[in-house]
XYZ file of C-alpha atoms in Angstrom:
694
model
C 19.030 3.041 21.702
C 21.617 5.705 20.730
C 20.493 9.353 20.803
C 19.006 10.687 17.603
C 21.645 12.835 15.877
C 21.024 16.303 14.543
C 20.686 16.443 10.764
C 20.735 20.246 10.672
C 23.287 21.667 8.227
C 23.982 25.367 8.763
C 25.469 25.758 5.281
C 22.416 24.213 3.650
C 20.016 26.168 5.829
C 21.751 29.406 4.837
C 20.721 28.778 1.237
C 17.046 29.248 2.119
C 15.855 32.823 2.119
C 12.267 32.631 3.375
C 10.560 31.233 6.448
C 8.538 28.896 4.263
C 11.680 27.455 2.666
C 13.260 26.913 6.083
C 10.011 25.393 7.350
C 10.110 22.836 4.539
C 13.747 22.061 5.371
C 12.959 21.672 9.076
C 9.970 19.461 8.302
C 11.932 17.179 6.004
C 14.588 16.690 8.695
C 11.944 15.657 11.216
C 10.305 13.373 8.684
C 13.584 11.613 7.960
C 13.486 9.883 11.357
C 10.786 7.165 11.698
C 11.118 7.200 15.497
C 9.781 10.787 15.405
C 7.230 10.813 12.600
C 4.484 8.470 11.464
C 3.843 8.372 7.727
C 1.698 11.388 6.829
C 1.533 12.237 10.512
C 2.521 15.319 12.433
C 2.445 18.945 11.389
C 4.821 21.878 11.515
C 4.313 25.617 11.231
C 5.984 29.008 11.020
C 4.596 32.491 11.480
C 5.947 34.976 8.970
C 5.339 38.436 7.539
C 4.196 38.222 3.918
C 2.813 40.688 1.406
C -0.689 40.102 0.132
C -2.013 40.731 -3.383
C -2.268 44.464 -2.617
C 1.282 44.699 -1.311
C 0.214 44.984 2.335
C 2.186 43.274 5.075
C 0.218 40.430 6.643
C 1.060 38.023 9.460
C 0.750 34.567 7.939
C 0.736 31.152 9.566
C 2.274 28.554 7.266
C 1.155 25.108 8.438
C 1.554 21.703 6.821
C -1.631 20.771 5.033
C -3.675 17.672 5.675
C -2.557 14.422 4.041
C 1.020 15.280 3.050
C 4.107 13.637 4.542
C 6.766 15.583 6.449
C 9.552 13.505 4.913
C 8.691 14.515 1.355
C 6.621 17.698 1.677
C 7.425 20.779 -0.370
C 6.262 24.384 -0.186
C 3.045 23.568 -2.057
C 2.025 21.253 0.814
C 1.749 24.138 3.290
C -1.411 26.136 3.821
C -1.054 29.868 4.436
C -3.603 31.531 6.720
C -3.965 35.091 8.017
C -2.928 34.791 11.633
C -4.676 37.899 12.962
C -8.000 36.636 11.637
C -7.640 33.333 13.517
C -6.474 34.563 16.913
C -9.872 35.946 18.022
C -11.199 32.369 17.969
C -9.267 31.700 21.167
C -11.871 33.749 23.010
C -14.674 31.441 21.879
C -16.069 28.997 24.427
C -16.897 26.400 21.797
C -16.412 25.797 18.094
C -17.577 22.728 16.218
C -15.387 21.044 13.636
C -17.710 22.219 10.877
C -17.615 25.813 12.139
C -13.831 25.645 12.432
C -13.392 24.400 8.867
C -15.740 27.052 7.502
C -14.052 29.824 9.483
C -10.545 28.821 8.402
C -11.653 28.797 4.777
C -12.161 32.558 5.107
C -8.660 33.047 6.557
C -6.755 31.688 3.570
C -3.831 33.891 2.538
C -3.655 32.654 -1.047
C -6.192 30.525 -2.904
C -5.266 27.096 -4.216
C -3.393 25.796 -1.181
C -3.973 22.442 0.543
C -6.705 21.866 3.109
C -5.665 23.110 6.534
C -4.629 20.585 9.174
C -7.086 20.004 11.997
C -4.221 21.107 14.285
C -4.055 24.567 12.655
C -5.582 26.461 15.583
C -3.148 24.874 18.063
C -0.272 26.207 15.945
C -1.945 29.601 15.757
C -2.692 29.901 19.478
C 0.815 28.962 20.695
C 2.579 32.373 20.965
C 5.855 31.370 19.334
C 7.045 31.773 15.750
C 7.663 28.089 15.120
C 5.734 25.031 16.319
C 6.356 21.338 15.619
C 3.877 18.577 16.495
C 5.196 15.011 16.135
C 4.451 11.487 17.373
C 7.768 10.140 18.681
C 7.838 6.557 19.943
C 9.605 7.454 23.180
C 7.204 10.322 23.974
C 4.181 8.132 23.253
C 5.643 5.597 25.687
C 4.980 8.205 28.377
C 1.736 9.346 26.773
C 0.393 5.780 26.830
C 1.747 4.676 30.206
C -0.911 4.193 32.880
C 0.863 6.660 35.183
C 2.376 8.688 32.366
C 1.863 12.178 33.765
C 3.723 11.447 36.991
C 6.498 9.651 35.107
C 6.859 12.545 32.660
C 7.065 15.079 35.481
C 9.869 13.056 37.073
C 11.885 13.178 33.855
C 11.043 16.637 32.485
C 9.828 18.569 35.511
C 8.177 21.908 34.755
C 9.707 22.033 31.282
C 6.655 20.248 29.925
C 2.928 20.604 30.262
C 0.864 17.426 30.325
C -2.308 17.656 28.241
C -4.994 15.036 28.924
C -6.314 13.299 25.814
C -8.681 15.395 23.735
C -9.424 14.698 20.103
C -7.571 17.172 17.850
C -9.422 20.348 16.965
C -10.569 23.521 18.696
C -10.865 22.084 22.255
C -7.305 20.751 22.156
C -5.950 24.012 20.710
C -7.671 26.035 23.425
C -6.509 23.696 26.182
C -2.855 23.795 25.088
C -2.908 27.602 24.817
C -4.513 27.967 28.282
C -2.034 25.579 29.933
C 0.873 27.368 28.278
C -0.349 30.718 29.650
C -0.446 29.142 33.096
C 3.051 27.660 32.621
C 4.911 30.287 30.561
C 8.312 28.687 31.181
C 7.268 25.375 29.645
C 9.290 24.321 26.609
C 7.032 21.575 25.275
C 3.745 19.758 25.717
C 3.125 16.026 25.914
C -0.310 15.262 24.563
C -1.620 12.120 26.217
C -2.102 9.318 23.651
C -1.154 11.775 20.945
C 2.404 13.057 20.848
C 4.765 15.965 21.398
C 4.497 19.692 20.696
C 7.550 21.977 20.847
C 7.993 25.636 20.012
C 10.623 28.299 19.562
C 11.491 31.584 17.877
C 14.210 30.100 15.656
C 13.991 27.285 13.098
C 17.129 25.482 14.264
C 16.232 25.886 17.924
C 12.775 24.446 17.343
C 14.100 21.458 15.405
C 16.587 20.701 18.172
C 13.871 21.011 20.825
C 12.159 17.955 19.373
C 15.420 16.005 19.371
C 16.172 17.040 22.949
C 12.859 15.873 24.388
C 12.794 12.677 22.343
C 16.317 11.740 23.379
C 15.592 12.420 27.049
C 12.453 10.317 26.838
C 14.299 7.499 25.083
C 17.052 7.553 27.697
C 14.429 7.110 30.432
C 12.856 4.219 28.503
C 16.258 2.589 28.017
C 16.940 2.830 31.764
C 13.557 1.248 32.509
C 14.301 -1.564 30.061
C 17.627 -2.484 31.667
C 17.507 -5.933 33.180
C 14.028 -6.603 31.822
C 13.084 -9.189 29.239
C 11.411 -7.316 26.383
C 7.737 -8.319 26.268
C 8.474 -11.061 28.812
C 11.050 -12.739 26.588
C 10.518 -15.243 23.798
C 7.744 -17.789 24.178
C 8.551 -19.463 20.866
C 11.665 -19.368 18.756
C 11.198 -17.643 15.377
C 11.535 -20.051 12.486
C 14.405 -19.624 10.065
C 13.673 -17.543 6.987
C 13.330 -20.377 4.476
C 10.876 -22.212 6.728
C 8.914 -19.011 7.409
C 8.551 -18.336 3.714
C 7.570 -21.927 2.973
C 4.728 -21.656 5.476
C 3.647 -18.136 4.523
C 3.358 -19.079 0.853
C 0.588 -21.421 1.971
C -1.026 -19.078 4.501
C -1.009 -15.740 2.674
C -3.581 -16.664 -0.024
C -5.873 -18.015 2.716
C -5.518 -14.788 4.684
C -6.021 -12.630 1.608
C -9.200 -14.457 0.711
C -10.453 -14.234 4.297
C -10.089 -10.432 4.462
C -11.144 -9.676 0.881
C -14.832 -10.551 1.145
C -15.922 -6.901 1.078
C -13.005 -5.452 -0.857
C -9.900 -7.106 -2.216
C -6.697 -6.030 -0.513
C -2.983 -6.266 -1.162
C -0.862 -7.855 1.555
C 2.555 -6.973 2.921
C 4.402 -9.673 4.846
C 6.900 -8.397 7.432
C 9.298 -10.773 9.177
C 11.836 -8.217 10.352
C 13.738 -8.827 13.593
C 11.682 -6.266 15.529
C 8.424 -7.895 14.478
C 9.620 -11.447 15.132
C 10.796 -10.497 18.624
C 7.369 -9.059 19.372
C 5.054 -11.712 17.902
C 7.138 -14.545 19.392
C 7.136 -13.083 22.919
C 5.219 -14.129 26.015
C 3.391 -10.821 26.414
C 2.435 -10.103 22.810
C -0.967 -11.876 22.821
C -2.093 -9.648 25.706
C -0.366 -6.322 25.080
C -1.186 -6.260 21.350
C -4.884 -6.456 22.169
C -4.909 -3.442 24.499
C -5.609 -1.151 21.532
C -4.006 1.545 19.397
C -1.683 4.090 20.967
C -2.748 7.241 19.164
C -4.971 8.537 16.339
C -2.132 8.375 13.810
C -1.612 4.673 14.455
C -5.324 3.923 14.510
C -6.169 5.277 11.062
C -3.560 3.020 9.436
C -3.699 -0.142 11.550
C -7.235 -0.167 13.023
C -7.750 -0.214 16.784
C -6.817 -3.878 17.226
C -4.809 -6.442 15.256
C -5.847 -10.068 14.807
C -3.863 -12.681 16.689
C -3.415 -16.156 15.172
C -2.230 -19.026 17.369
C 0.543 -20.847 15.555
C 2.880 -23.488 16.891
C 6.272 -23.710 15.174
C 6.206 -27.444 15.906
C 3.054 -28.010 13.878
C 3.495 -29.680 10.510
C -0.205 -29.526 9.593
C -1.321 -26.090 8.409
C -4.968 -27.049 7.865
C -5.936 -26.006 11.396
C -4.080 -22.699 11.038
C -5.871 -22.015 7.754
C -9.199 -22.790 9.398
C -8.298 -20.487 12.292
C -7.394 -17.654 9.908
C -10.755 -17.896 8.146
C -12.806 -18.233 11.327
C -11.015 -15.543 13.325
C -11.100 -13.077 10.438
C -14.863 -13.506 10.211
C -15.132 -13.208 13.980
C -13.071 -9.996 13.833
C -15.464 -8.595 11.231
C -18.492 -9.459 13.393
C -16.924 -7.751 16.414
C -16.119 -4.709 14.310
C -19.709 -4.546 13.056
C -20.925 -4.636 16.677
C -18.411 -1.914 17.621
C -19.648 0.198 14.738
C -23.359 -0.253 15.555
C -22.908 0.491 19.242
C -20.854 3.644 18.729
C -22.757 4.885 15.691
C -26.008 4.660 17.657
C -24.413 6.389 20.648
C -22.969 9.253 18.595
C -25.588 9.534 15.862
C -22.994 8.762 13.205
C -24.456 8.337 9.732
C -21.212 7.543 7.919
C -21.230 4.110 6.280
C -19.290 1.388 8.054
C -15.745 0.863 6.808
C -14.312 -2.503 5.799
C -14.713 -4.552 9.002
C -11.721 -6.849 8.489
C -8.373 -6.481 10.243
C -5.481 -4.489 8.846
C -2.792 -6.231 10.901
C -2.519 -9.981 11.495
C 0.079 -11.306 13.946
C 1.534 -14.820 13.771
C 4.050 -16.038 16.377
C 7.374 -17.282 14.970
C 6.349 -16.017 11.516
C 5.781 -12.231 11.609
C 2.948 -9.884 10.725
C 0.818 -9.290 7.666
C -0.579 -5.857 6.853
C -3.295 -5.080 4.331
C -3.928 -2.050 2.162
C -5.587 -0.862 -1.001
C -2.182 -1.154 -2.688
C 1.283 -2.415 -1.874
C 2.544 0.973 -0.720
C -0.228 1.563 1.817
C 0.004 -2.023 3.068
C 3.721 -1.546 3.661
C 3.092 1.755 5.407
C 0.577 0.091 7.734
C 3.253 -2.442 8.639
C 5.778 0.353 9.216
C 3.356 2.142 11.525
C 2.840 -1.064 13.497
C 6.617 -1.047 13.980
C 6.097 2.286 15.708
C 3.270 0.790 17.766
C 5.593 -2.013 18.890
C 8.145 0.539 20.101
C 5.455 2.452 21.996
C 4.120 -0.740 23.598
C 7.672 -1.731 24.546
C 8.478 1.648 26.081
C 5.183 2.064 27.936
C 5.359 -1.497 29.273
C 8.897 -0.866 30.530
C 7.917 2.387 32.239
C 4.619 1.157 33.662
C 1.574 -0.452 32.022
C 0.654 0.189 28.396
C -2.730 1.844 27.870
C -4.492 2.862 24.672
C -7.303 4.887 23.240
C -10.664 3.659 24.483
C -13.128 2.167 22.004
C -15.184 5.350 22.159
C -12.098 7.504 21.529
C -11.045 5.227 18.683
C -14.465 5.409 17.037
C -14.488 9.198 17.367
C -11.255 9.336 15.362
C -12.051 6.564 12.892
C -15.411 8.085 11.908
C -14.402 11.701 12.397
C -15.710 13.686 9.415
C -12.429 15.603 9.160
C -10.507 12.323 8.898
C -12.985 10.828 6.444
C -12.691 13.947 4.312
C -9.137 12.888 3.403
C -10.488 9.607 2.042
C -13.120 11.406 0.005
C -10.430 13.503 -1.662
C -8.833 10.381 -3.138
C -9.622 9.797 -6.835
C -11.944 6.903 -7.690
C -10.183 3.563 -7.835
C -9.383 2.165 -11.251
C -11.107 -0.882 -12.677
C -8.441 -3.390 -11.619
C -7.446 -1.689 -8.361
C -6.508 -4.105 -5.548
C -5.831 -6.948 -8.011
C -2.660 -8.912 -8.583
C -1.660 -10.109 -12.049
C 1.088 -12.264 -13.505
C 1.913 -11.821 -17.193
C 4.228 -14.474 -18.625
C 6.139 -13.447 -21.724
C 5.820 -9.993 -20.219
C 8.962 -8.580 -21.829
C 7.665 -9.198 -25.366
C 5.595 -6.924 -27.553
C 2.174 -8.329 -26.666
C 3.134 -9.252 -23.094
C 4.525 -5.831 -22.218
C 1.481 -4.103 -23.711
C -0.777 -6.291 -21.567
C 1.275 -5.668 -18.426
C 1.225 -1.921 -18.959
C -2.510 -1.854 -19.737
C -3.412 -3.840 -16.625
C -1.247 -1.503 -14.541
C -3.001 1.516 -16.062
C -6.247 0.137 -14.678
C -4.807 -0.275 -11.199
C -3.476 -3.837 -11.106
C -0.235 -4.831 -9.410
C 1.688 -6.651 -12.110
C 4.357 -9.317 -11.978
C 6.173 -9.198 -15.311
C 7.633 -12.660 -15.920
C 9.895 -13.602 -18.804
C 12.856 -15.792 -19.668
C 14.520 -12.450 -20.417
C 14.786 -11.310 -16.796
C 16.453 -8.024 -17.732
C 13.630 -7.211 -20.151
C 11.020 -8.162 -17.541
C 12.589 -5.842 -14.982
C 12.718 -3.010 -17.518
C 8.988 -3.322 -18.174
C 8.299 -3.483 -14.420
C 10.495 -0.442 -13.754
C 8.553 1.494 -16.385
C 5.291 0.609 -14.650
C 6.622 1.613 -11.227
C 7.926 4.931 -12.566
C 4.491 5.699 -13.975
C 2.173 4.252 -11.349
C 4.065 4.223 -8.076
C 6.161 2.216 -5.656
C 5.342 -1.467 -5.370
C 3.050 -1.593 -8.383
C 5.152 -4.062 -10.386
C 8.145 -6.355 -10.251
C 10.071 -8.216 -12.932
C 11.010 -11.859 -12.487
C 12.963 -14.249 -14.684
C 11.090 -17.481 -15.373
C 11.395 -20.511 -17.609
C 7.779 -21.562 -18.138
C 8.876 -25.041 -19.207
C 10.586 -25.656 -15.857
C 8.317 -26.668 -12.974
C 10.631 -25.378 -10.245
C 11.092 -22.031 -12.010
C 7.333 -21.561 -12.365
C 6.739 -22.481 -8.720
C 9.366 -19.933 -7.680
C 7.540 -17.278 -9.730
C 4.324 -17.913 -7.835
C 6.128 -18.114 -4.510
C 7.647 -14.656 -5.022
C 4.317 -13.250 -6.179
C 2.513 -14.550 -3.097
C 5.229 -13.402 -0.681
C 5.220 -9.936 -2.256
C 1.508 -9.280 -2.764
C -0.327 -12.032 -0.891
C -2.061 -13.885 -3.694
C -3.220 -13.722 -7.297
C -6.289 -12.565 -9.214
C -5.156 -12.602 -12.849
C -2.877 -14.798 -14.923
C -2.127 -13.954 -18.539
C -0.033 -16.495 -20.433
C 1.487 -14.752 -23.434
C 4.755 -16.612 -23.933
C 5.260 -17.084 -27.640
C 7.500 -18.916 -30.052
C 6.927 -19.931 -33.659
C 8.192 -22.326 -36.297
C 7.323 -22.713 -39.990
C 8.499 -25.912 -41.637
C 6.951 -28.546 -43.862
C 6.019 -31.574 -41.781
C 8.695 -33.817 -43.299
C 11.381 -31.300 -42.269
C 10.069 -30.929 -38.721
C 12.284 -32.674 -36.164
C 11.431 -34.192 -32.821
C 13.412 -31.376 -31.247
C 11.168 -28.871 -33.056
C 8.081 -30.663 -31.815
C 9.324 -30.863 -28.237
C 10.458 -27.225 -28.149
C 7.137 -25.819 -29.336
C 5.021 -28.174 -27.273
C 7.111 -27.418 -24.166
C 6.876 -23.636 -24.546
C 3.329 -23.306 -25.886
C 1.546 -26.186 -24.159
C 3.557 -27.106 -21.060
C 4.453 -23.424 -20.684
C 0.761 -22.563 -20.341
C -0.188 -25.618 -18.287
C 2.367 -25.074 -15.503
C 1.483 -21.421 -14.705
C -2.242 -22.226 -14.937
C -1.864 -25.111 -12.521
C -0.034 -22.945 -9.969
C -2.585 -20.156 -10.427
C -5.409 -22.596 -9.669
C -3.718 -23.576 -6.401
C -3.488 -19.970 -5.217
C -6.924 -18.903 -6.453
C -8.687 -21.865 -4.876
C -7.010 -21.184 -1.518
C -8.126 -17.549 -1.693
C -11.689 -18.499 -2.500
C -12.483 -15.218 -4.249
C -12.289 -16.378 -7.855
C -9.864 -15.276 -10.528
C -9.323 -14.775 -14.235
C -6.919 -16.601 -16.544
C -6.330 -15.619 -20.156
C -4.307 -17.535 -22.717
C -2.940 -15.647 -25.702
C -3.491 -18.257 -28.382
C -3.625 -17.428 -32.088
C -5.690 -17.494 -35.224
C -3.778 -20.737 -35.786
C -5.559 -22.278 -32.778
C -8.796 -22.015 -34.782
C -7.718 -22.596 -38.363
C -4.681 -24.435 -39.682
C -2.109 -22.894 -41.971
C 0.305 -24.647 -44.286
C 3.868 -25.260 -43.213
C 3.273 -24.732 -39.476
C 1.824 -28.013 -38.233
C 3.578 -28.046 -34.865
C 2.722 -24.416 -34.148
C -0.908 -25.017 -35.127
C -1.123 -28.092 -32.918
C 0.484 -26.373 -29.921
C -1.832 -23.372 -30.200
C -4.841 -25.665 -30.503
C -3.633 -27.429 -27.351
C -3.620 -24.091 -25.512
C -7.178 -23.365 -26.602
C -8.512 -26.746 -25.541
C -6.577 -26.601 -22.276
C -8.330 -23.287 -21.582
C -11.745 -24.809 -22.258
C -10.925 -27.732 -19.967
C -9.769 -25.407 -17.185
C -12.904 -23.292 -17.576
C -14.882 -26.406 -16.662
C -12.716 -27.082 -13.618
C -12.528 -23.468 -12.502
C -16.202 -22.584 -12.800
C -17.312 -23.892 -9.393
C -14.550 -21.810 -7.795
C -15.283 -18.599 -9.687
C -12.126 -19.025 -11.767
C -12.789 -17.938 -15.349
C -10.516 -19.104 -18.171
C -10.652 -17.514 -21.616
C -8.506 -16.988 -24.695
C -7.543 -14.100 -26.932
C -6.635 -15.202 -30.458
C -4.659 -12.512 -32.287
C -3.180 -12.786 -35.741
C -0.105 -11.255 -37.309
C 0.849 -8.881 -34.498
C 4.182 -7.779 -35.896
C 4.798 -4.568 -33.933
C 7.311 -5.092 -31.121
C 7.258 -8.846 -31.625
C 10.378 -10.892 -31.028
C 8.846 -13.761 -32.979
C 8.332 -11.629 -36.070
C 11.822 -10.185 -35.846
C 13.247 -13.691 -36.125
C 13.354 -16.395 -38.760
C 9.554 -16.702 -38.530
C 9.094 -13.564 -40.662
C 11.330 -14.988 -43.366
C 9.545 -18.321 -43.242
C 6.037 -16.871 -43.475
C 6.995 -14.486 -46.285
C 8.450 -17.390 -48.223
C 5.281 -19.421 -47.676
C 3.190 -16.591 -49.155
C 5.632 -15.840 -51.960
C 6.259 -12.222 -50.910
C 9.162 -10.158 -49.583
C 9.445 -9.995 -45.742
C 8.808 -6.227 -45.746
C 5.476 -6.824 -47.500
C 4.025 -8.882 -44.675
C 2.230 -6.012 -42.889
C 0.365 -5.063 -46.073
C -0.321 -8.712 -46.895
C -1.925 -9.336 -43.516
C -3.892 -6.092 -43.657
C -5.390 -6.940 -47.009
C -6.451 -10.426 -46.023
C -8.634 -9.143 -43.159
C -12.272 -8.236 -43.515
C -11.668 -4.876 -41.836
C -8.483 -4.134 -43.811
C -6.502 -3.312 -40.661
C -3.321 -4.368 -38.938
C -3.434 -5.656 -35.371
C -1.184 -4.149 -32.688
C -0.165 -5.270 -29.179
C -2.426 -2.674 -27.552
C -5.420 -4.163 -29.398
C -4.704 -7.526 -27.800
C -4.232 -5.834 -24.412
C -7.706 -4.276 -24.638
C -9.295 -7.669 -25.200
C -7.370 -9.090 -22.253
C -8.462 -6.200 -20.059
C -12.118 -6.939 -20.781
C -11.696 -10.630 -20.026
C -9.975 -10.096 -16.670
C -12.338 -7.332 -15.540
C -15.704 -7.687 -13.842
C -17.328 -6.576 -17.084
C -16.878 -10.140 -18.334
C -17.819 -11.785 -15.033
C -20.229 -14.155 -16.787
C -17.858 -15.194 -19.557
C -15.664 -18.300 -19.439
C -14.431 -20.860 -21.948
C -14.528 -18.146 -24.598
C -12.127 -17.118 -27.358
C -12.057 -13.520 -28.538
C -10.445 -13.072 -31.926
C -8.355 -9.939 -32.413
C -7.349 -10.464 -36.036
C -9.063 -7.772 -38.091
C -11.520 -10.403 -39.298
C -9.992 -13.546 -40.729
C -13.026 -15.316 -42.145
C -11.650 -18.814 -41.769
C -10.991 -18.184 -38.075
C -14.513 -17.107 -37.166
C -15.268 -18.967 -33.948
C -18.760 -19.862 -35.130
């Protein structure tokens, strides 16, 4: 692996005038290199002279707060603490986590900053102006090697101090400070199963210290790897991409259902070269089950992954599906036993976390990571990339070792770690759910897609107008975050196109919970003027175009085994006929009866199928901006611009109906609030008496 280059730019650095500004710059440079930093991991600090609210000079420790990411952090992500008030703590013999947190709360320089990192005292006690703590792959290779201390001394000599594993907090801070006093010429510390700490009196010097030690460590790993087959070489040959995807489209819904029994999760499938090399190797089944390398890996990937035996030569996936379900349940039972044993031993009263695996490994296919949303699932996969590099390096140097179960539990159920989770806002109503909205670029469809996303759903916006679908999806992502939506072009009358839509949805998110069919088209002609082409077009779009997505949704939902919700956007015309629109009326009635039929089929599987029947939704509608408006106005003997008032006056409530009104009805039908409702039609028409359902 080539040495990591310096990203430091003297000209850019000269633009920053304060230590805090330079600290942010230094932190962002470190965070830009995945081989150095885990997502939201590591912390950096600077000691500076600041003026307090009374104008007095105060020594302040600026340290990255808990939960922020070095790659993207800004000044607001750093906590400022009065250094001279913290230093006396070094003379304490003991300090509990609770006492430490309470004490540090009194040392805050300015109110309103982020919560202090648990590593704050280590930064304070190290007698240098700048301190950086990171988790580089190459350093962790030493930190997780069975004979790591001796190996590290051979490479770095007295330039480093080796710190035996201690959970972060006061004991670790005190130990590092004591060892540094005993070895004043040391330039860095390797924390066993934890990472690297460097220090210096200059920002640039400190940044380059990290690079220097990481590059030296990587060079030693590269030398150890020479002539060796990585992870014992390939046991099976990875399948080609098209074959992998064909298989994973079948397996991902099974896996998602298997791990979503407590809480639904979003999946991220990773078949990158690094992952394929690992999962397809001879040694992976053994080395992957040793355990997690460090606390930062553990909190995102759990202590162990789940291994699935898969033979690339097998053409029958039924046994693999069975294995996924059985081994996931077995994993959960083992986790429950691990929790009970360690909770009893430690007196832990925290509730048990979701017992299912976060990482699933499949030879020749790749890995699957889970998360509460797409972004966190992808980050878990990225962190397992780091774990692979650590396992590779440690195995090359010696034998890979990990945190013990007791050490892992102490981190996983550490109140200071759980505090971060408690800070997160409550999840929205449709959090962890995956939705497809066909006709998603239209007025009603886009309103539905946006409303579902507002309530936490991941939304696939599907439309014949691919550009429009992507625009709606981009709007959702900009508002709600990376990975929360994607736009796909689809022709709902084409079987292959619809199957491709579901394939891409499953490969991206892992499954499906919600399908909303809102594709619309209209035609108003007297029956004798209606052609076979008219009939076929409307029946294809409004009947076949609802049948095909529903059929594919059933396949995915039944494989998952966790139910689902399907909503058809029908029409007032599905309930009551209107003159001059026979084909439209018939097609909409077909949708409604198809929904009732599917409700009967889906019930035993927890799949609910309902309809929303709007009327005269003109706002944002492509249908009503076409010839349909002219046709309907002519039928009623009014001018086209009078339609809104005409429809308002014919309702019982004297209102117009808008896309967001339809979206609200859909939201209720796909949420758990309607969990006992299926085969139903909700009218959103302002009250059209003739269309009353009963």
